[in-house]
mmCIF file of C-alpha atoms in Angstrom:
data_model
loop_
_atom_site.group_PDB
_atom_site.id
_atom_site.type_symbol
_atom_site.label_atom_id
_atom_site.label_comp_id
_atom_site.label_asym_id
_atom_site.label_seq_id
_atom_site.Cartn_x
_atom_site.Cartn_y
_atom_site.Cartn_z
ATOM 1 C CA MET M 2 -1.984 -7.462 -3.400
ATOM 2 C CA ARG M 3 1.569 -8.745 -3.815
ATOM 3 C CA ILE M 4 3.422 -9.023 -7.097
ATOM 4 C CA ALA M 5 6.846 -10.513 -7.718
ATOM 5 C CA LEU M 6 9.175 -8.485 -9.931
ATOM 6 C CA VAL M 7 11.417 -11.236 -11.244
ATOM 7 C CA GLY M 8 14.802 -10.041 -12.462
ATOM 8 C CA GLU M 9 18.032 -8.528 -11.219
ATOM 9 C CA ARG M 10 17.293 -4.973 -10.113
ATOM 10 C CA SER M 11 19.755 -2.469 -11.520
ATOM 11 C CA PRO M 12 19.916 1.349 -11.457
ATOM 12 C CA SER M 13 21.280 1.233 -15.009
ATOM 13 C CA VAL M 14 18.031 -0.289 -16.376
ATOM 14 C CA ARG M 15 15.601 2.551 -17.099
ATOM 15 C CA SER M 16 12.507 0.401 -16.757
ATOM 16 C CA HIS M 17 13.566 -0.676 -13.252
ATOM 17 C CA ALA M 18 13.786 2.958 -12.164
ATOM 18 C CA ARG M 19 10.275 3.548 -13.533
ATOM 19 C CA ILE M 20 8.581 0.667 -11.717
ATOM 20 C CA PRO M 21 8.316 2.389 -8.283
ATOM 21 C CA LEU M 22 6.621 5.340 -10.007
ATOM 22 C CA LEU M 23 4.207 2.975 -11.712
ATOM 23 C CA VAL M 24 3.393 1.201 -8.452
ATOM 24 C CA ARG M 25 2.545 4.580 -6.925
ATOM 25 C CA ALA M 26 0.447 5.488 -9.966
ATOM 26 C CA LEU M 27 -1.467 2.208 -9.734
ATOM 27 C CA ARG M 28 -2.404 3.136 -6.177
ATOM 28 C CA GLU M 29 -3.296 6.766 -6.882
ATOM 29 C CA ARG M 30 -4.861 6.575 -10.360
ATOM 30 C CA ASP M 31 -6.225 3.023 -10.596
ATOM 31 C CA GLY M 32 -6.999 2.439 -6.926
ATOM 32 C CA ILE M 33 -5.020 -0.810 -6.892
ATOM 33 C CA ALA M 34 -2.927 -1.264 -3.754
ATOM 34 C CA VAL M 35 0.251 -2.982 -4.920
ATOM 35 C CA ASP M 36 3.124 -4.299 -2.849
ATOM 36 C CA ALA M 37 5.969 -5.113 -5.247
ATOM 37 C CA TYR M 38 8.902 -7.336 -4.281
ATOM 38 C CA TRP M 39 12.053 -7.821 -6.330
ATOM 39 C CA ILE M 40 12.974 -11.490 -6.768
ATOM 40 C CA SER M 41 16.272 -12.540 -8.315
ATOM 41 C CA THR M 42 16.122 -15.203 -11.016
ATOM 42 C CA ALA M 43 18.712 -17.043 -8.894
ATOM 43 C CA ASP M 44 16.027 -17.801 -6.268
ATOM 44 C CA VAL M 45 12.412 -17.957 -7.431
ATOM 45 C CA SER M 46 11.332 -20.652 -4.983
ATOM 46 C CA GLY M 47 8.603 -18.485 -3.442
ATOM 47 C CA VAL M 48 6.944 -16.992 -6.509
ATOM 48 C CA ASP M 49 3.942 -19.282 -6.225
ATOM 49 C CA GLY M 50 2.858 -17.287 -3.159
ATOM 50 C CA PHE M 51 2.358 -14.030 -5.074
ATOM 51 C CA ASP M 52 -0.824 -12.692 -6.669
ATOM 52 C CA GLY M 53 1.036 -11.756 -9.848
ATOM 53 C CA ILE M 54 4.412 -12.433 -11.449
ATOM 54 C CA TRP M 55 6.088 -9.839 -13.653
ATOM 55 C CA LEU M 56 9.222 -10.932 -15.500
ATOM 56 C CA VAL M 57 10.798 -7.536 -16.031
ATOM 57 C CA PRO M 58 13.346 -6.300 -18.587
ATOM 58 C CA GLY M 59 17.049 -6.663 -17.920
ATOM 59 C CA SER M 60 18.186 -9.823 -19.718
ATOM 60 C CA PRO M 61 20.446 -11.664 -19.866
ATOM 61 C CA TYR M 62 19.158 -12.712 -16.468
ATOM 62 C CA ARG M 63 21.476 -14.104 -13.840
ATOM 63 C CA ASP M 64 19.788 -17.513 -14.064
ATOM 64 C CA GLU M 65 17.911 -18.514 -17.214
ATOM 65 C CA ALA M 66 16.456 -21.566 -15.456
ATOM 66 C CA GLY M 67 15.029 -19.371 -12.698
ATOM 67 C CA ALA M 68 13.398 -17.017 -15.186
ATOM 68 C CA LEU M 69 11.823 -19.962 -16.992
ATOM 69 C CA GLU M 70 10.649 -21.470 -13.707
ATOM 70 C CA ALA M 71 8.819 -18.246 -12.840
ATOM 71 C CA VAL M 72 7.016 -18.434 -16.196
ATOM 72 C CA ARG M 73 6.170 -22.109 -15.713
ATOM 73 C CA VAL M 74 4.758 -21.587 -12.217
ATOM 74 C CA ALA M 75 2.534 -18.736 -13.401
ATOM 75 C CA ARG M 76 1.354 -20.705 -16.431
ATOM 76 C CA GLU M 77 0.584 -23.945 -14.604
ATOM 77 C CA ARG M 78 -0.909 -22.438 -11.425
ATOM 78 C CA GLY M 79 -3.056 -19.767 -13.012
ATOM 79 C CA ILE M 80 -1.159 -16.854 -11.486
ATOM 80 C CA PRO M 81 -1.442 -13.628 -13.509
ATOM 81 C CA PHE M 82 1.764 -13.142 -15.482
ATOM 82 C CA LEU M 83 3.253 -10.247 -17.389
ATOM 83 C CA GLY M 84 6.473 -10.463 -19.365
ATOM 84 C CA THR M 85 8.056 -7.346 -20.837
ATOM 85 C CA CYS M 86 11.037 -7.267 -23.218
ATOM 86 C CA GLY M 87 13.236 -10.094 -21.852
ATOM 87 C CA GLY M 88 10.103 -11.471 -20.201
ATOM 88 C CA PHE M 89 8.510 -11.811 -23.644
ATOM 89 C CA GLN M 90 11.520 -13.749 -24.901
ATOM 90 C CA HIS M 91 11.598 -16.102 -21.917
ATOM 91 C CA LEU M 92 7.857 -16.780 -21.972
ATOM 92 C CA LEU M 93 8.321 -18.036 -25.513
ATOM 93 C CA LEU M 94 11.341 -20.108 -24.509
ATOM 94 C CA GLU M 95 9.540 -21.729 -21.566
ATOM 95 C CA TYR M 96 6.513 -22.577 -23.679
ATOM 96 C CA ALA M 97 8.605 -23.934 -26.534
ATOM 97 C CA ARG M 98 10.525 -26.256 -24.247
ATOM 98 C CA ASN M 99 7.913 -27.371 -21.739
ATOM 99 C CA VAL M 100 4.738 -27.390 -23.838
ATOM 100 C CA CYS M 101 5.972 -27.897 -27.398
ATOM 101 C CA GLY M 102 8.897 -30.157 -26.450
ATOM 102 C CA LEU M 103 11.378 -28.218 -28.564
ATOM 103 C CA ASP M 104 15.110 -28.366 -27.923
ATOM 104 C CA VAL M 105 15.759 -24.680 -28.587
ATOM 105 C CA ALA M 106 17.782 -21.895 -27.016
ATOM 106 C CA HIS M 107 18.112 -18.142 -26.652
ATOM 107 C CA ALA M 108 21.051 -16.902 -28.727
ATOM 108 C CA GLU M 109 21.962 -14.297 -26.106
ATOM 109 C CA ASN M 110 22.072 -16.858 -23.293
ATOM 110 C CA THR M 111 23.536 -19.863 -25.117
ATOM 111 C CA PRO M 112 25.321 -18.689 -28.277
ATOM 112 C CA GLY M 113 26.834 -22.132 -28.878
ATOM 113 C CA ALA M 114 23.499 -23.972 -29.063
ATOM 114 C CA ARG M 115 22.320 -25.824 -32.146
ATOM 115 C CA ASP M 116 18.813 -24.385 -32.654
ATOM 116 C CA PHE M 117 17.602 -20.957 -31.606
ATOM 117 C CA LEU M 118 14.102 -19.816 -30.741
ATOM 118 C CA LEU M 119 15.287 -16.272 -29.969
ATOM 119 C CA THR M 120 17.714 -14.744 -32.454
ATOM 120 C CA PRO M 121 19.336 -11.338 -33.029
ATOM 121 C CA LEU M 122 17.058 -8.884 -34.799
ATOM 122 C CA ALA M 123 18.133 -7.872 -38.280
ATOM 123 C CA CYS M 124 17.921 -4.292 -37.026
ATOM 124 C CA THR M 125 18.093 -3.634 -33.278
ATOM 125 C CA LEU M 126 15.097 -1.954 -31.668
ATOM 126 C CA ALA M 127 17.113 -0.675 -28.706
ATOM 127 C CA GLY M 128 16.069 2.905 -28.025
ATOM 128 C CA HIS M 129 13.475 2.969 -30.812
ATOM 129 C CA GLU M 130 9.718 3.356 -31.084
ATOM 130 C CA SER M 131 7.668 1.143 -33.376
ATOM 131 C CA ARG M 132 4.039 0.419 -34.158
ATOM 132 C CA VAL M 133 2.201 -2.581 -32.714
ATOM 133 C CA ARG M 134 -1.048 -3.784 -34.262
ATOM 134 C CA PRO M 135 -3.201 -5.866 -31.860
ATOM 135 C CA GLU M 136 -5.029 -8.791 -33.387
ATOM 136 C CA SER M 137 -8.817 -8.631 -33.488
ATOM 137 C CA GLY M 138 -10.624 -10.462 -30.695
ATOM 138 C CA THR M 139 -7.589 -10.833 -28.428
ATOM 139 C CA MET M 140 -7.009 -9.690 -24.874
ATOM 140 C CA MET M 141 -4.279 -7.437 -26.232
ATOM 141 C CA GLU M 142 -6.822 -5.653 -28.420
ATOM 142 C CA ARG M 143 -9.188 -5.201 -25.486
ATOM 143 C CA ILE M 144 -6.408 -3.786 -23.332
ATOM 144 C CA VAL M 145 -5.045 -1.361 -25.919
ATOM 145 C CA GLY M 146 -8.480 -0.326 -27.177
ATOM 146 C CA ALA M 147 -7.169 0.742 -30.585
ATOM 147 C CA SER M 148 -6.178 -0.760 -33.915
ATOM 148 C CA SER M 149 -2.554 0.239 -33.393
ATOM 149 C CA THR M 150 -0.219 1.733 -30.822
ATOM 150 C CA VAL M 151 3.320 3.097 -30.907
ATOM 151 C CA GLU M 152 5.542 1.618 -28.215
ATOM 152 C CA VAL M 153 9.071 1.989 -26.845
ATOM 153 C CA TYR M 154 11.620 -0.803 -27.317
ATOM 154 C CA ASN M 155 15.032 -1.600 -25.926
ATOM 155 C CA CYS M 156 15.751 -5.051 -27.335
ATOM 156 C CA SER M 157 18.029 -6.716 -29.846
ATOM 157 C CA TYR M 158 16.534 -10.246 -29.859
ATOM 158 C CA GLY M 159 13.220 -11.536 -31.114
ATOM 159 C CA LEU M 160 11.330 -14.675 -32.054
ATOM 160 C CA ASN M 161 12.708 -16.881 -34.802
ATOM 161 C CA GLU M 162 9.549 -16.702 -36.913
ATOM 162 C CA ASP M 163 10.142 -20.225 -38.225
ATOM 163 C CA TYR M 164 8.774 -21.472 -34.890
ATOM 164 C CA LYS M 165 5.669 -19.292 -34.745
ATOM 165 C CA GLN M 166 3.358 -21.884 -36.308
ATOM 166 C CA THR M 167 4.485 -24.591 -33.895
ATOM 167 C CA LEU M 168 3.928 -22.370 -30.866
ATOM 168 C CA ALA M 169 0.509 -21.309 -32.147
ATOM 169 C CA GLY M 170 -0.369 -24.930 -32.844
ATOM 170 C CA HIS M 171 0.163 -25.672 -29.153
ATOM 171 C CA GLY M 172 -2.179 -22.929 -27.980
ATOM 172 C CA LEU M 173 -0.268 -19.648 -27.830
ATOM 173 C CA VAL M 174 -1.923 -16.689 -29.547
ATOM 174 C CA PHE M 175 0.287 -14.073 -31.166
ATOM 175 C CA SER M 176 -1.873 -11.099 -30.349
ATOM 176 C CA GLY M 177 0.244 -8.191 -31.569
ATOM 177 C CA HIS M 178 2.482 -7.679 -34.590
ATOM 178 C CA ALA M 179 4.759 -5.073 -36.101
ATOM 179 C CA ASP M 180 3.947 -3.624 -39.500
ATOM 180 C CA ASP M 181 6.139 -6.321 -41.087
ATOM 181 C CA GLY M 182 4.160 -9.111 -39.388
ATOM 182 C CA THR M 183 6.748 -10.093 -36.793
ATOM 183 C CA ALA M 184 5.539 -10.978 -33.284
ATOM 184 C CA ARG M 185 5.285 -8.240 -30.668
ATOM 185 C CA ALA M 186 2.764 -9.663 -28.172
ATOM 186 C CA VAL M 187 1.658 -13.135 -27.136
ATOM 187 C CA GLU M 188 -1.026 -14.470 -24.797
ATOM 188 C CA LEU M 189 -2.523 -17.736 -23.580
ATOM 189 C CA PRO M 190 -6.324 -18.063 -23.820
ATOM 190 C CA GLY M 191 -8.021 -19.736 -20.872
ATOM 191 C CA HIS M 192 -5.484 -18.439 -18.370
ATOM 192 C CA PRO M 193 -6.594 -15.658 -15.975
ATOM 193 C CA PHE M 194 -3.885 -13.386 -17.393
ATOM 194 C CA PHE M 195 -0.820 -14.616 -19.286
ATOM 195 C CA LEU M 196 0.568 -11.919 -21.540
ATOM 196 C CA ALA M 197 3.997 -10.853 -22.735
ATOM 197 C CA VAL M 198 5.045 -7.974 -24.939
ATOM 198 C CA MET M 199 8.319 -7.328 -26.709
ATOM 199 C CA PHE M 200 8.146 -3.601 -25.994
ATOM 200 C CA GLN M 201 8.663 -1.883 -22.635
ATOM 201 C CA PRO M 202 5.378 -0.430 -21.329
ATOM 202 C CA GLU M 203 7.326 0.779 -18.280
ATOM 203 C CA LEU M 204 8.805 3.540 -20.428
ATOM 204 C CA ALA M 205 5.538 4.932 -21.794
ATOM 205 C CA GLY M 206 4.989 8.587 -20.923
ATOM 206 C CA ASP M 207 6.567 9.996 -17.771
ATOM 207 C CA GLY M 208 5.613 7.183 -15.402
ATOM 208 C CA ARG M 209 2.693 9.009 -13.787
ATOM 209 C CA ARG M 210 0.060 7.104 -15.781
ATOM 210 C CA PRO M 211 0.429 3.314 -15.996
ATOM 211 C CA HIS M 212 0.423 1.838 -19.488
ATOM 212 C CA PRO M 213 -2.842 -0.076 -20.133
ATOM 213 C CA VAL M 214 -0.917 -3.377 -20.232
ATOM 214 C CA ILE M 215 0.438 -2.740 -16.730
ATOM 215 C CA SER M 216 -2.938 -1.623 -15.387
ATOM 216 C CA ALA M 217 -4.602 -4.739 -16.811
ATOM 217 C CA PHE M 218 -1.986 -6.987 -15.231
ATOM 218 C CA ALA M 219 -2.353 -5.283 -11.844
ATOM 219 C CA ALA M 220 -6.142 -5.603 -12.010
ATOM 220 C CA ALA M 221 -5.819 -9.324 -12.782
ATOM 221 C CA ALA M 222 -3.430 -9.772 -9.851
ATOM 222 C CA ALA M 223 -5.874 -7.936 -7.587
ATOM 223 C CA ARG M 224 -8.663 -10.289 -8.657
ATOM 224 C CA HIS M 225 -6.411 -13.261 -7.975
ATOM 225 C CA GLY M 226 -5.689 -11.901 -4.498
ATOM 226 C CA LEU M 227 -9.395 -11.507 -3.733
ATOM 227 C CA ILE M 228 -10.111 -15.051 -4.874
ATOM 228 C CA GLY M 229 -7.332 -16.318 -2.634
ATOM 229 C CA LYS M 230 -8.767 -14.516 0.397
ATOM 230 C CA THR M 231 -12.270 -15.911 -0.141
ATOM 231 C CA ALA M 232 -11.206 -19.444 -1.034
#
């Protein structure tokens, strides 16, 4: 089973250093054989050939258009997709532009734009832990298996909540929220697996036990790979 890790790999990004440990843990603890390949946002032309696409933390990405293309390919072709931290932000941006038809930008990527979908948080979450409350009946709730969970963050940008209703009206489900009601997880019903979270599940624990979000994504990618082999 092959997954694409879309983003610019860097030893200075803690979550990137954790991913090899998590791949090993998926093999040893979950029994999911994963081959992970790093793909730069500057060249995502082959991502449609993978069983899963993971848009990893590390924004601003080298190429915003490439990051959005990886999201679009996963969304339109039914490839399991996970977005974490910057991946959460860019899933929202891709959906807003290509599904909702909004002319919006990410304030970190294009600070001179007119309208922003992703804006600086009033209080940065970089290096903090915060509670996430999954919404009842969502995939996020099934994955977490609890009414709330405390997660690790390393972000300073989040959704401009003025656009939440428009995104939801076009089919996105905001499936996890902070205590103040702001979005922390989003998913797309009807897709095999299309989930993004604002937190960094890569940093949960010591890396020897995959976070449930990561395990669920890997399982979905494995299913996709089996379907491809029998098709």
